[in-house]
Amino acid sequence: MPLRDLTRRELIQRLGAAGLVLGSAGAVARARWDHGAGAGPAAIDRAITRDFRLSSAPGDLPELVVAKNDTDPAALVRKAVEALGGMKRFISNQDIVVVKPNIGWDRTPIHAANTNPRVVAEVVRLCYDAGAKHVVVTDASCNEPNRCFQRSGIWKAAYDMGAEVILPATHRFRTMRLKGEVLDEWLVYTPLVNADKVINVPIAKHHNLAKYTAAMKNWYGSLGGRRNRLHQNIDVSIADLAQFIQPTLTIVDATRVLMRNGPQGGNVADAKDMHTVIATTDQVAADAYGCQLIGRTADEIPYLKMGHERGIGTMHWQTLRFKEV
Amino acid sequence: MASTTPDPTIASPRAPKAPPKTSQKPGLLARLFRAKARSGSGLPARKMIQVLVWARRLIQGGTFALFSWLLFHTAFRGSFASADTRVRLPLPVEGFLLADPFVAAMTLLSTHTVYRGLLWSVGLLALTLVVGRVFCGWICPFGTLHHLFGWIFPSRYGKGNKRVESNKTYARQRVKYYLLYFFLAAAVTGSAIGGIFDPICIAVRAIGLAVIPAAQYVATAINALVGLTGVRSLQVASDSGQDFLAGTVWQEKQFYFHQTWLVGSLFIAILFMNRFIPRFWCRVLCPLGAFLGLFARFALFGMEKDHSKCTDCNLCLVHCQGADSPQGGVKWRQDECHMCMNCENACPEDVIKFRFLPNRKSAITTPDTGRRTAIATAAAGAALLPVTRVADVIDANYDHRVIRPPGSVPEKEFLERCIRCAECMKVCPNNALHPAFFESGIEGMWTPILIPRIGYCEHSCVLCGQVCPTGAIQKITEEQKLGVGQKAISIGTAFYDLGRCLPWSMATPCIVCEEFCPTSPKAIWVEEADVPRRLPMASADGGDPKMETVHVQRPHVDPSLCIGCGACEKVCPVQDKPAVYVTSVGESRSKTNVILLENTDYNKS
Ligand code: SF4
Ligand code: SF4
Ligand code: SF4
């Protein structure tokens, strides 16, 4: 058959081009074919925990210290840390330290919903004095972060001490596998876990659902996503989180304590001056002791029992070497 | 071609009336070299004009940068201010709107007042009375965008002779005057809907609500991709890049805006029009340009022409911005001219001269609009309000989703004032305010509504009122909003959907809503209850599932304390359709949209 005015060359070119397109389409389809049988990509089955605790605990030093009776929050922090063996015990030279206060709410210090800025500043100062290379202060707030960081007074106080204050930004959250009982995969706020040492500086307060919260609950601030769902099993999720992050040191601010309407408060009359700071390496004991400040006992608070049973710490703080200063 | 011509790719027609040859492309060097020579008599433009043209370009760049900078700062970024310092923006971010006389005129007609900073618009009017529509050619950020796109963007139909043709004066340019009359008449009857067409409003709305969030979205996606590479140094660099942008251009979290696809696509479409008709927007549609055009007739500065010297080279038309007939043989259209001065700068003869108190022998100073059409469009504008009002939305069937920001004036006054500039939506730190689509009818299109599921109203924040240029949202204080020694401002009321609420119907503890309720005492209170729960598996003997008792706290709203901030709705874990939601009823600005009898007693504080 005559090929009309089509040359052989052009014929081959055209057939070749069509063949090439078909071939590549087929190759792509084959390579990316989901034949509907396989499961999704295999999950990484390794639980991630962040344990920043010291390995040694000298027998002559107390394990739980309560500093009292000083109206200067900074002095209370100093006394408490001193009694625990000084900040040098916890911070090594050139450490990158993350300090995690509670900066959850758009409230001013007098409302006692966020950690007292002077407590935070003093912790930062002690870290630098102990040789830390870099101190980061951050939290993933509940209310609008700029407002919380500014109005809590923590932004300025920490910055003045030379800390880097990081605001929670969307890109700072990465999905991690916590493998807890209720917390499996969750968005984790990365600046909190990328550190050599982590110091938890919560504030002690009433919580309408969990009754009392401070140290262990403070790790809610390490999560992103819709963490509001955690309330359905608040005790287990608190225990899960405390298992996920074990801080080097816990310093509970109880200089002024929210007695009612926690965790947000808002009424000055809801808070009461207590001039107390608790310092310990055991976050369960910190809360077991602390809950007494608002008239609770450890066995009334389920997450303490869970933390105890999981071996995160002890809810019987009386069994620890205790010192009051 | 003029030595200062910004675009060397536009061929200069040399012979009189001869179309330039775009097909034959000399090399870049040759073109640059040729640019030095001027056609015709080759008289260089006056030094003064060359300086003015460059000054104009600098000012255009500067004001656009200033506009963007103010827009980027239309956001609350925390500072080291003490805990008790009032949170306010340090900059007058709404400045461009305050200087906008179209906005001032509309709201003057609708409210019979000039609200606060809008007095600045008199300054711009004064400038126009001296030098004509200098605002359009030198200052307007939206105009500058069109100038830029008209320069880099022409299609092959937009070059050379085609460009000369497209830069001639056309009847379509009257449309903007008709639009102006339409909107001013609508304002007289009580609607500031003309803000939809105000260029500054468009720039804030489109860039603030569509361009910036979209750019952030892309940047975040890129950052996530970089995260996947696993290369530590790249990740760190990308993260700090993100931090920088979050601290300067956008904010820490991604913002979303209700139905802004329309805002965004209209913006792209109108920019795209520059491909066919340079500065289509400014010439044909802009009511602010028309407003200034009405006053340009009084300008003391203007153009004189010496027709006899014109060789019809049309170089002036190649670069004309306003399509205002700068060439010889026709009369200059003062009301259309953007005062960019490209024409005198390009003219190789001695035809065009800008000067103070020019003779007006070859100038037309007033818009060339037909009186009947003008009256007809104004009548249409006046008819707008009744037509939209008898559509049900405002009077008869007020939509529960129309939750206005705190400090808003009553709805009808609100529509008299709101120019839909989107300043409030841009500044809202919680992404709570959104441009309404049809929630408040066509008349309320792009006015702010609060969508609590996306963001709630932060308790101590009063920023939207601070930036609102027209007083649609009043500048309230924290004391007024929180109700220190007075009744707190409420924007709506929360309601429980008991069938969806976990403690109410699923025997599951929750009360996140109560935790976030910011009032003191809390408007949400809880009732302690022991409720039965059926275990989700058959009992050991294969019989019916066993029951257990669970202790829950069931939330209730106290409508007299609820301020409608929407924090509860935002945080409710029932993901798709929250178990607690806010509607506009009970808002303090309204005397009719109320629930409780006690709130209708205005003698009680
Ligand atoms: S709606 Fe509320 S949070 Fe948003 S700017 Fe206005 S006052 Fe602030
Ligand atoms: S209410 Fe918002 S959109 Fe309307 S004029 Fe005021 S700031 Fe602009
Ligand atoms: S947050 Fe939602 S589900 Fe939880 S108690 Fe409140 S309304 Fe019910």
Short mmCIF file of C-alpha atoms and ligand atoms in Angstrom, two decimals, chain B residues 405-406 427-429 432-433 450 456-458 461-464 481, ligand 1:
data_model
loop_
_atom_site.label_atom_id
_atom_site.label_comp_id
_atom_site.label_asym_id
_atom_site.label_seq_id
_atom_site.Cartn_x
_atom_site.Cartn_y
_atom_site.Cartn_z
CA PRO B 405 -16.50 40.72 66.04
CA PRO B 406 -16.65 42.20 69.56
CA VAL B 427 -5.18 41.03 62.30
CA CYS B 428 -7.22 38.49 64.24
CA PRO B 429 -4.54 36.48 66.04
CA ALA B 432 -11.40 33.69 64.02
CA LEU B 433 -12.67 36.32 61.57
CA LEU B 450 -16.53 34.76 63.35
CA TYR B 456 -12.27 31.60 68.71
CA CYS B 457 -12.20 35.18 69.94
CA GLU B 458 -9.30 35.55 72.36
CA CYS B 461 -7.96 40.81 72.59
CA VAL B 462 -9.41 43.99 71.10
CA LEU B 463 -7.28 44.21 67.96
CA CYS B 464 -9.99 44.04 65.30
CA LYS B 481 -14.85 43.78 76.49
S1 SF4 C 1 -12.30 38.58 66.85
FE1 SF4 C 1 -11.54 38.48 68.94
S2 SF4 C 1 -9.52 37.50 68.78
FE2 SF4 C 1 -10.08 38.21 66.70
S3 SF4 C 1 -9.17 40.26 66.56
FE3 SF4 C 1 -11.27 40.54 67.28
S4 SF4 C 1 -11.08 40.59 69.51
FE4 SF4 C 1 -9.19 39.71 68.72
#
